[in-house]
PDB file of C-alpha atoms in Angstrom:
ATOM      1  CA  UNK A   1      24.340 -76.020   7.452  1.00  0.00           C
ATOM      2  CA  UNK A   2      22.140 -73.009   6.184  1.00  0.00           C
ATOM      3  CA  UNK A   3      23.041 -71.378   9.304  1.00  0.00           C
ATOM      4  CA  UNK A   4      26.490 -71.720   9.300  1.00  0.00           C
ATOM      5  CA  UNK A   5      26.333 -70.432   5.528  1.00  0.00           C
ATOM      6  CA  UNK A   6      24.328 -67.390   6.467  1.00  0.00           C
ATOM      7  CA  UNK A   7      27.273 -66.909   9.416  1.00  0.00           C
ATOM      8  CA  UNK A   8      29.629 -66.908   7.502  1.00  0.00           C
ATOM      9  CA  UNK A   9      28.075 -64.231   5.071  1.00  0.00           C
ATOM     10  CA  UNK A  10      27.482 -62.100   8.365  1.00  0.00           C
ATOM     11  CA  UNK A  11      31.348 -62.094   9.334  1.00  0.00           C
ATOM     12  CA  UNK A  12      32.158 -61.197   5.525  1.00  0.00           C
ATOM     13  CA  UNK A  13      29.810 -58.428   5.364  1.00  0.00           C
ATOM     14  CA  UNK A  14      30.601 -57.009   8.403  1.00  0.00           C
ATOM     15  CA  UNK A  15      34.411 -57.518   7.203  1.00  0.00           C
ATOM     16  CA  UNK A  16      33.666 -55.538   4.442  1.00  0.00           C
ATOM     17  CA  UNK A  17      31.784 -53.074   6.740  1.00  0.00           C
ATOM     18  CA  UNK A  18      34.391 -52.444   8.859  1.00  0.00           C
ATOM     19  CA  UNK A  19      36.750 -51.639   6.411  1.00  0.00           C
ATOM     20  CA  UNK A  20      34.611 -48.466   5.331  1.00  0.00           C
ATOM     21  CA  UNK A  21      35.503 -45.165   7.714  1.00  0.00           C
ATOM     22  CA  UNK A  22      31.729 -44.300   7.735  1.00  0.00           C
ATOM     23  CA  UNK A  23      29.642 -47.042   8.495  1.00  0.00           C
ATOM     24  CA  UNK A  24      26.164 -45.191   8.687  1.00  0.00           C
ATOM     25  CA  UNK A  25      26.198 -43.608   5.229  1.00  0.00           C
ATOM     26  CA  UNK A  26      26.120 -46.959   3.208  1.00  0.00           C
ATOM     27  CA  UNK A  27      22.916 -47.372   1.348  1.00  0.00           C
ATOM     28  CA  UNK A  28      20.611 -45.873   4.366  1.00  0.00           C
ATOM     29  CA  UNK A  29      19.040 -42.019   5.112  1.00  0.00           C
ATOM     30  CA  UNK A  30      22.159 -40.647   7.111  1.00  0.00           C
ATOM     31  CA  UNK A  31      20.240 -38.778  10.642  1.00  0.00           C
ATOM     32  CA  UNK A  32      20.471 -35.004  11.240  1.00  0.00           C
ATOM     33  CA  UNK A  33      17.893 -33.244  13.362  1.00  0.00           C
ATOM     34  CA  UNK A  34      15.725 -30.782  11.347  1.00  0.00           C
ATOM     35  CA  UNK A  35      13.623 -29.966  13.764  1.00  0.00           C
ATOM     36  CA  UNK A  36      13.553 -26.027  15.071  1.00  0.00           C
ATOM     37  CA  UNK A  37      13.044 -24.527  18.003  1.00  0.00           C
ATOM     38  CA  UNK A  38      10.058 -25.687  20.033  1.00  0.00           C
ATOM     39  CA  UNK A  39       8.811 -23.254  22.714  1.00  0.00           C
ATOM     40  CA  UNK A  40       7.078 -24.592  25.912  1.00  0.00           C
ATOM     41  CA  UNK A  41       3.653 -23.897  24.549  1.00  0.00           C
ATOM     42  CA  UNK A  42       2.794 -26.532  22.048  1.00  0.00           C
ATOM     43  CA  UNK A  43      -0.792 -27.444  20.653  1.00  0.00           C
ATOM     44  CA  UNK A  44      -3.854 -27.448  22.470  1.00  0.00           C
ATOM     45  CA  UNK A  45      -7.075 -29.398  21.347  1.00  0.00           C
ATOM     46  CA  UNK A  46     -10.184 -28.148  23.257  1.00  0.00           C
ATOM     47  CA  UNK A  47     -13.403 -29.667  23.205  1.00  0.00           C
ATOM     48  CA  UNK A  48     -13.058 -30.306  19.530  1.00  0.00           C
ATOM     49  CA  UNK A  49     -16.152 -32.441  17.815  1.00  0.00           C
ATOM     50  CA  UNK A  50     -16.272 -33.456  14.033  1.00  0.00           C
ATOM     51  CA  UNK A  51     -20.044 -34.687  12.650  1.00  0.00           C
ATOM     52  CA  UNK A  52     -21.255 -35.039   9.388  1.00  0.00           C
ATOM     53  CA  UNK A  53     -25.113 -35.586   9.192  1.00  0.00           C
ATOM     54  CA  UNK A  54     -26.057 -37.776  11.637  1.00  0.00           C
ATOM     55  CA  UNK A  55     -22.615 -39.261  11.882  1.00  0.00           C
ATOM     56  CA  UNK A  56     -20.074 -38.711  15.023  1.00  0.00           C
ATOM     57  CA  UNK A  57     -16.620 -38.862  14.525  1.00  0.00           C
ATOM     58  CA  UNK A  58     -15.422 -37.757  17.659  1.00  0.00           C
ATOM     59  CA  UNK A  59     -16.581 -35.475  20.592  1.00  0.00           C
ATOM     60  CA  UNK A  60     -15.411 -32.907  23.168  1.00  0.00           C
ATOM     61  CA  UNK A  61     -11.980 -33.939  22.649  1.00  0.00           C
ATOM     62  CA  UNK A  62      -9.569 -31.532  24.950  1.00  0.00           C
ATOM     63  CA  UNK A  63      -5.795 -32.574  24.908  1.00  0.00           C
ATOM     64  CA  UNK A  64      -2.565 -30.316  25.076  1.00  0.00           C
ATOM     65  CA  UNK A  65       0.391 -31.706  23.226  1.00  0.00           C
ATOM     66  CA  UNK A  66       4.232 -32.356  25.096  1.00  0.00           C
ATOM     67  CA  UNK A  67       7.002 -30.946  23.696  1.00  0.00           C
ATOM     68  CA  UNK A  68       8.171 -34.904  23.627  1.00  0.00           C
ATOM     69  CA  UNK A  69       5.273 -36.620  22.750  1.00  0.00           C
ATOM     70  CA  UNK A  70       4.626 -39.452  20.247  1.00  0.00           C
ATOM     71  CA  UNK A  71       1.496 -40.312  19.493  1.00  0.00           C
ATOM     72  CA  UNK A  72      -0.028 -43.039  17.638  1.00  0.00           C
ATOM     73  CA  UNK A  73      -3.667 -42.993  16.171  1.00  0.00           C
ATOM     74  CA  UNK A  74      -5.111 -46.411  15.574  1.00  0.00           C
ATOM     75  CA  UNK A  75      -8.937 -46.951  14.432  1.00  0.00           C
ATOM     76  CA  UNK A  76     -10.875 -48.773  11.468  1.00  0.00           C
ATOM     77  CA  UNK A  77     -11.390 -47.078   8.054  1.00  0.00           C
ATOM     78  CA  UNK A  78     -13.217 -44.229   8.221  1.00  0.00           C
ATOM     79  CA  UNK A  79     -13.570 -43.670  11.846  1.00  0.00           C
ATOM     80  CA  UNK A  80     -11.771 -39.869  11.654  1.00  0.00           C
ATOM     81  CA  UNK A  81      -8.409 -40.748  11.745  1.00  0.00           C
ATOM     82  CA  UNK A  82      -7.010 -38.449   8.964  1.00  0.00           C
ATOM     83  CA  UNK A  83      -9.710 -35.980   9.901  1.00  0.00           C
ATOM     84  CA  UNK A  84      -8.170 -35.447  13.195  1.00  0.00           C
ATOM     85  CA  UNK A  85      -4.733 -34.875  11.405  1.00  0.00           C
ATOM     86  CA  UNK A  86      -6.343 -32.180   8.984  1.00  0.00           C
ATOM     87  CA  UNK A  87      -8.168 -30.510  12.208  1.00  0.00           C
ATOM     88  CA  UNK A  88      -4.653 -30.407  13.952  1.00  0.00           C
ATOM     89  CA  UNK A  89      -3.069 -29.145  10.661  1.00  0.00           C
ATOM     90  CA  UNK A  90      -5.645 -26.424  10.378  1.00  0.00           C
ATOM     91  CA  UNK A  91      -6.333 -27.681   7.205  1.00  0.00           C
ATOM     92  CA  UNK A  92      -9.987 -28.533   8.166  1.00  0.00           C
ATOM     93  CA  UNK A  93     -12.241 -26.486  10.657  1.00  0.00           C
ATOM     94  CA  UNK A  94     -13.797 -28.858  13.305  1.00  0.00           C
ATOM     95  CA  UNK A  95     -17.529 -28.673  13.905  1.00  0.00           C
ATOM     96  CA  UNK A  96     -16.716 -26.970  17.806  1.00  0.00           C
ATOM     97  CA  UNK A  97     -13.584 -26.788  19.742  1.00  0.00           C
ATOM     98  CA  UNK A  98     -10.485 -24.884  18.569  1.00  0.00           C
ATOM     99  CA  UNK A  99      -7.500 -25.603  18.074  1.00  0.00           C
ATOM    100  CA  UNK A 100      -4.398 -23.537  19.758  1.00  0.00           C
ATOM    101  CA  UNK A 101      -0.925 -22.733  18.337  1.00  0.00           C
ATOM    102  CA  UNK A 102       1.849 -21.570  20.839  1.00  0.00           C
ATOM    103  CA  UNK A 103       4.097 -19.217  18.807  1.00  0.00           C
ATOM    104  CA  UNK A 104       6.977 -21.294  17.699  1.00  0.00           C
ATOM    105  CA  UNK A 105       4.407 -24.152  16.505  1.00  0.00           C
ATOM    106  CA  UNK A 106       5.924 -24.974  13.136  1.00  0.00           C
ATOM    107  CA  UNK A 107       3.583 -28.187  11.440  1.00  0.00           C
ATOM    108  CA  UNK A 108       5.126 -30.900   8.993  1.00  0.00           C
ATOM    109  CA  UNK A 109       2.237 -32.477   7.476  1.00  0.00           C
ATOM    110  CA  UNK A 110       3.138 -35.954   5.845  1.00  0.00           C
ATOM    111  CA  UNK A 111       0.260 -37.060   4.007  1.00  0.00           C
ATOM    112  CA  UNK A 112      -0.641 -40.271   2.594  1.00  0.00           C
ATOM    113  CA  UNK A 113      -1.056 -38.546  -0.960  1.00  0.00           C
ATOM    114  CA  UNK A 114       1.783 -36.976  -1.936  1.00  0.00           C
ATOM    115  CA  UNK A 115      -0.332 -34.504  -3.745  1.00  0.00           C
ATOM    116  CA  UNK A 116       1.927 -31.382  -4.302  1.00  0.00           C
ATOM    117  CA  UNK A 117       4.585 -33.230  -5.745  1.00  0.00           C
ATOM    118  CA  UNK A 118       5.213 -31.759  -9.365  1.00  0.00           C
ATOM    119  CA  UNK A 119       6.184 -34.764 -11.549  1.00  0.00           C
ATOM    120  CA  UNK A 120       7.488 -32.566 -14.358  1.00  0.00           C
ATOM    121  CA  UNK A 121      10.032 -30.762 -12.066  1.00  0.00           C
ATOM    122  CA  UNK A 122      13.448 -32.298 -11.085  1.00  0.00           C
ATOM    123  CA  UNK A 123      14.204 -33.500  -7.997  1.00  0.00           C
ATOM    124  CA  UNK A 124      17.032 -30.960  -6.891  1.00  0.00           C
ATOM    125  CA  UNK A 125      14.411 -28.043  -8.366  1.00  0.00           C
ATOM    126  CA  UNK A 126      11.163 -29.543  -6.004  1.00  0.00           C
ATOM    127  CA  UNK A 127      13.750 -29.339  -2.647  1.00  0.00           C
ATOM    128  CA  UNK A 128      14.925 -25.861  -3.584  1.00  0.00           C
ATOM    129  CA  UNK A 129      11.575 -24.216  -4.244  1.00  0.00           C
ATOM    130  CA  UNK A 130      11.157 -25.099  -0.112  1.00  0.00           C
ATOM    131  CA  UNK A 131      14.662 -24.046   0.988  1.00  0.00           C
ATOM    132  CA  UNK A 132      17.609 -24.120  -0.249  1.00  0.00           C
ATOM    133  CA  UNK A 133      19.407 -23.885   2.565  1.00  0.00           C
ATOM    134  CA  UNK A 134      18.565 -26.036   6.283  1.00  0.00           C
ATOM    135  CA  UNK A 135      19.998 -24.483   9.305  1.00  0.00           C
ATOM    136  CA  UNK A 136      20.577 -27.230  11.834  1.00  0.00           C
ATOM    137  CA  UNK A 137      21.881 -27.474  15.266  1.00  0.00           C
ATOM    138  CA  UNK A 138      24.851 -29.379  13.070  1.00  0.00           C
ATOM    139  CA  UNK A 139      25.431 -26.736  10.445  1.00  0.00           C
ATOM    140  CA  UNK A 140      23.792 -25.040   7.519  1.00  0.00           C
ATOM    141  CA  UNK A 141      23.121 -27.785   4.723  1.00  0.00           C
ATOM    142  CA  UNK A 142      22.136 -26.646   1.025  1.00  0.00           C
ATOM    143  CA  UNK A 143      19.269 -28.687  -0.930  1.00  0.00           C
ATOM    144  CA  UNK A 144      22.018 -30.731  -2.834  1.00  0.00           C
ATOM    145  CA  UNK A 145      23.794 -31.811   0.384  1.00  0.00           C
ATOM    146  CA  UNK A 146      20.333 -32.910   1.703  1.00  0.00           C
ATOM    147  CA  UNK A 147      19.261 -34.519  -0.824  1.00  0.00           C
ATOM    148  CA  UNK A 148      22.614 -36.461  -0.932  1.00  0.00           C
ATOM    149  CA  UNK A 149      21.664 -37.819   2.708  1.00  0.00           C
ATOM    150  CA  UNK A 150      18.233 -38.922   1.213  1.00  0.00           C
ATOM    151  CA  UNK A 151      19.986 -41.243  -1.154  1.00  0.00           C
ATOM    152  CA  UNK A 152      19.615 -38.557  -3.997  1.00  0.00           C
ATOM    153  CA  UNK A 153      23.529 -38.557  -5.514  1.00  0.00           C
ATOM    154  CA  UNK A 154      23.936 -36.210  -8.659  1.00  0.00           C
ATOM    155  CA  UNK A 155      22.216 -38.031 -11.199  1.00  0.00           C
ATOM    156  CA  UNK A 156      19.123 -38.307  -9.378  1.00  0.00           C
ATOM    157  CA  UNK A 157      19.226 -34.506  -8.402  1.00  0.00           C
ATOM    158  CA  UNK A 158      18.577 -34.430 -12.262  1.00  0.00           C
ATOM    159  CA  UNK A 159      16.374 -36.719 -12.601  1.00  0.00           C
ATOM    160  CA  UNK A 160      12.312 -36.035 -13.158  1.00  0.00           C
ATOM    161  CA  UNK A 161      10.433 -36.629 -10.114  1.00  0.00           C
ATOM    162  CA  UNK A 162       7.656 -38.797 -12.865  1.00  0.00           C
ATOM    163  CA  UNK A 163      10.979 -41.314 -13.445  1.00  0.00           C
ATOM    164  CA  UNK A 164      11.311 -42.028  -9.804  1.00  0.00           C
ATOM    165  CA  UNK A 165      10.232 -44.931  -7.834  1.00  0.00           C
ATOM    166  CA  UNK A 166       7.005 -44.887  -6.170  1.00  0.00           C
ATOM    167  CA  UNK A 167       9.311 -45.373  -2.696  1.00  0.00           C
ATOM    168  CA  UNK A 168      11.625 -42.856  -4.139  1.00  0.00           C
ATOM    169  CA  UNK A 169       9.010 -40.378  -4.121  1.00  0.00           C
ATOM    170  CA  UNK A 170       7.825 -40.499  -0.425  1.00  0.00           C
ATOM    171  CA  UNK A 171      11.308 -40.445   0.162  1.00  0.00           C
ATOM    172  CA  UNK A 172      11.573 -36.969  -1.776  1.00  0.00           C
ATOM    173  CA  UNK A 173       8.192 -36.244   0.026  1.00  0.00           C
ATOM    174  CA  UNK A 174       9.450 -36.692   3.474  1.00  0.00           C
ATOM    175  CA  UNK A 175      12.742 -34.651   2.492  1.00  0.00           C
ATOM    176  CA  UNK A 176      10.809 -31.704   1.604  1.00  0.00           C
ATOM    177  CA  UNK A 177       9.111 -31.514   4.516  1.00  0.00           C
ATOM    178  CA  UNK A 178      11.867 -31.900   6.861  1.00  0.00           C
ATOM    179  CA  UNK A 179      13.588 -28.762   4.895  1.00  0.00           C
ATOM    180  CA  UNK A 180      10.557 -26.652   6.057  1.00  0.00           C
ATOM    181  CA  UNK A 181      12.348 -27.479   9.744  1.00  0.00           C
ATOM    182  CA  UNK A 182       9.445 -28.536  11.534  1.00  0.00           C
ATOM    183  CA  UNK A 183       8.875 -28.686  15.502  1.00  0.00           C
ATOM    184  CA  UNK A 184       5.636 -30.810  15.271  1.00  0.00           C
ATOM    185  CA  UNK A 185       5.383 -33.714  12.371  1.00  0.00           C
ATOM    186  CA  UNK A 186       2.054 -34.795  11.562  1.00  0.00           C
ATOM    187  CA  UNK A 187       2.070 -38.317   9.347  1.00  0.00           C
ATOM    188  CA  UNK A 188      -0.325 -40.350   7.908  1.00  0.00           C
ATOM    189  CA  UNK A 189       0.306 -43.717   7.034  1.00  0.00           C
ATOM    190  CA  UNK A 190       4.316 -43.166   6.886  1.00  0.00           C
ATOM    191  CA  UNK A 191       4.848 -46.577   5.996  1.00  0.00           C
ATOM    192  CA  UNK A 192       3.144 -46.280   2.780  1.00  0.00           C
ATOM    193  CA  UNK A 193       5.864 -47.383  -0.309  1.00  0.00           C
ATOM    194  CA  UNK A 194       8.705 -46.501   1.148  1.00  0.00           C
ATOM    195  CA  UNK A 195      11.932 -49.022   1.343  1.00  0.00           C
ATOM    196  CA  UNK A 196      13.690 -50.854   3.974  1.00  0.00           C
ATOM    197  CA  UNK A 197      16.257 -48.993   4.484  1.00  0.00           C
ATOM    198  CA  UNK A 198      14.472 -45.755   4.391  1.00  0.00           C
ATOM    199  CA  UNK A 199      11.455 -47.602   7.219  1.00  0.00           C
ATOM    200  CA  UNK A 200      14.197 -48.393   9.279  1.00  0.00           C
ATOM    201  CA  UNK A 201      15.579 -44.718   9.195  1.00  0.00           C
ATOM    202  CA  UNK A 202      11.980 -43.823  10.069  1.00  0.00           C
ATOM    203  CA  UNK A 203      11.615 -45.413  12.632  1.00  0.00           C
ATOM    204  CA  UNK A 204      14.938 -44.389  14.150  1.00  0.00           C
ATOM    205  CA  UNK A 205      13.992 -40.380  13.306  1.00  0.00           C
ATOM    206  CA  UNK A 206      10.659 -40.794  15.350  1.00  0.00           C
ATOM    207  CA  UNK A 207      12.557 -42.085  18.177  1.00  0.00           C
ATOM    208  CA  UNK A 208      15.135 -39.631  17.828  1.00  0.00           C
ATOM    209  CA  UNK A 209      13.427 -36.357  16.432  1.00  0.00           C
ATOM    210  CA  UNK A 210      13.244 -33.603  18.848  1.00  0.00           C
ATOM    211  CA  UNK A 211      10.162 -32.245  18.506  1.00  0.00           C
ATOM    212  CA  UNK A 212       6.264 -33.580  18.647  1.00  0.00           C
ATOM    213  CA  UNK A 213       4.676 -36.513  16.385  1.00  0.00           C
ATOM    214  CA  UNK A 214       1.065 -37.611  15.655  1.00  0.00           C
ATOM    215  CA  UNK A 215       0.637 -40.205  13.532  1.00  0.00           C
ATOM    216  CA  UNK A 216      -1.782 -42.723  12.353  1.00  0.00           C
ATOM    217  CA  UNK A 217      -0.646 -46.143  11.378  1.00  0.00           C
ATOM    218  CA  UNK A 218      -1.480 -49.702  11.260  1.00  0.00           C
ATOM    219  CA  UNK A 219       2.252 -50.782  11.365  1.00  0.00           C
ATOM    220  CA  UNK A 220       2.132 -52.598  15.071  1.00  0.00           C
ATOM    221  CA  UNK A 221       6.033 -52.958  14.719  1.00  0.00           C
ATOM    222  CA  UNK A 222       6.207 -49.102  14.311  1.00  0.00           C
ATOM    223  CA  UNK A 223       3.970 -48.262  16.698  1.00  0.00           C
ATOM    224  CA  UNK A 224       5.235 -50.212  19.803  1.00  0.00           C
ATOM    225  CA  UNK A 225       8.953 -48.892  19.272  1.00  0.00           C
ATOM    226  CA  UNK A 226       8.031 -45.782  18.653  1.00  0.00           C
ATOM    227  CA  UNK A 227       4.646 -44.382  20.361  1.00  0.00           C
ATOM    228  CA  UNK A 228       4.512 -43.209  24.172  1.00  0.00           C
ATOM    229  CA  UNK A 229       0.668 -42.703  23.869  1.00  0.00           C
ATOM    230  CA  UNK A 230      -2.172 -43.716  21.859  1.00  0.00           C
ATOM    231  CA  UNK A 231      -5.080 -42.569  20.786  1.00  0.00           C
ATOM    232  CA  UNK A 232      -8.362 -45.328  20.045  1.00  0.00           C
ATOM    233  CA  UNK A 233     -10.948 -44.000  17.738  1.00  0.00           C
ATOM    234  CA  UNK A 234     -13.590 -46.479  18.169  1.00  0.00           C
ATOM    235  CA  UNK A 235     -16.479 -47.089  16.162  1.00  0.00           C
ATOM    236  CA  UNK A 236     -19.901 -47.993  17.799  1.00  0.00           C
ATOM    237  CA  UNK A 237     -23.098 -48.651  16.171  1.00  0.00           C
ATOM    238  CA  UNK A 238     -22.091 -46.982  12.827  1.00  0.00           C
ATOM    239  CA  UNK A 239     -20.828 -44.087  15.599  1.00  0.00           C
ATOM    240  CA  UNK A 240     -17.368 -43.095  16.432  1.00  0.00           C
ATOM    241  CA  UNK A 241     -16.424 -41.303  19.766  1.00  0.00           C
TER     242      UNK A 241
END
C-alpha cells in the first residue's frame, strides 16, 4: 500500500514537472561550464616530500596532472591530505620537490574553511568584488545572473552573508570560486554543509567540468561516480608515505 501511495505521488510530481517549460531550473544549481582554457601543459609534482620533525607525510612524490583527470585523495586524519592540496595550491612550500605550472594553469581552491568569506558584506557585493562579469563558452553572465543559478533570487542578493545558512554559504563559497573561471579545482571536503540539491549538482559538475579536479573526501558515494584515480596516503607506524 505505501508503495502504491508513494507511486502515485511520483506520477503527480512528475505531472506537475512536466507541465513547467524548464525542468532543470526548479529548486537545483542550473550547470554552465566555468572553466577556461586549459593548455596541454597542466601541473607537474616532482619528487615532492613534506616532514615535520621526525614525522613523514609523504616522499618523492612525482606525478603530472591530465587535462581530464579526477582525482580522489583518501587517508586517515592527519596523514597530509590537505597538505598536499596547499603544496599543489602553492599555498605551502614542500620540504623538496617543486611544483610546475604550465601557463594557462588557473587554480580554484575550495577549502574546507570558508575563511575569506566577509559576513558583514552582502551576497551580490562578495560575487562582484571577484568578477562581475563570467565569460563562458555559453555567453557572458553578470554576478546577479550567476548568482540567480546558485539559488540566490533578488532578496538573497541583498541579504548579509552572516544571515545565511551554513549550506547557503558553501554554496556562495563555491560560486565565487567558479567566477574566478578556473581550469584546475582543488576541493577539500566538498561535501561539507552543503544541501541535497546543491550535492547532487556537485556531483554532476565534477563529472561534467572540463578541466582538472583533486579532491579529498570521505564521501564513498562521491568518490566512485566521480574519481578516475586515487590517491592512498597511508599511515605506518605513526609514518605516512
Amino acid at each position: 500500500q505505501a508503495r502504491t501511495t508513494k507511486s502515485k505521488e511520483r506520477l503527480q510530481r512528475f505531472e506537475q514537472l512536466n507541465s513547467i517549460a524548464d525542468i532543470q531550473t526548479i529548486n537545483q544549481v542550473e550547470m554552465i561550464n566555468t572553466a577556461s582554457r586549459l593548455g596541454k601543459k597542466t601541473i607537474e609534482l616532482k619528487n615532492i616530500s613534506m616532514h615535520y620533525d621526525n614525522l613523514t607525510l609523504f616522499n618523492n612524490f612525482s606525478y603530472l596532472f591530465k587535462r581530464t583527470d579526477r582525482i580522489g585523495i583518501l587517508g586517515v586524519n592527519g596523514c597530509g591530505k590537505s597538505t598536499l592540496l596547499k603544496i599543489i595550491a602553492k599555498e605551502l612550500n614542500p620540504s623538496n620537490g617543486e611544483v610546475i605550472y604550465g601557463d594557462t594553469i588557473k587554480i580554484g581552491y575550495f577549502k574546507q574553511m570558508s575563511d575569506d568569506l566577509d559576513e558583514n558584506m552582502r551576497v551580490i557585493d562578495y560575487i562582484k568584488q571577484t568578477s562581475n562579469d563570467l565569460k563562458t563558452l555559453e555567453g557572458t553572465f553578470s554576478a546577479k545572473q550567476m548568482c540567480e543559478r546558485f539559488l540566490f533570487d533578488s532578496s538573497l542578493q541583498h541579504t548579509y552573508i552572516s544571515r545565511l545558512s551554513g549550506g547557503e554559504k558553501r554554496r556562495l563559497y563555491l560560486l565565487n570560486i567558479l567566477m574566478q573561471a578556473p581550469n584546475v579545482l582543488l576541493f577539500d571536503e566538498p561535501t561539507n554543509d552543503l544541501d541535497l540539491d546543491t550535492l547532487m549538482w556537485l556531483e554532476r559538475f565534477m563529472n561534467e567540468y572540463e578541466g582538472a579536479l583533486l579532491y579529498v573526501s570521505h564521501d564513498e558515494t562521491l568518490l566512485s561516480r566521480t574519481a578516475t584515480r586515487i590517491i592512498l596516503l597511508e599511515q605506518v607506524n605513526k609514518k605516512t608515505k
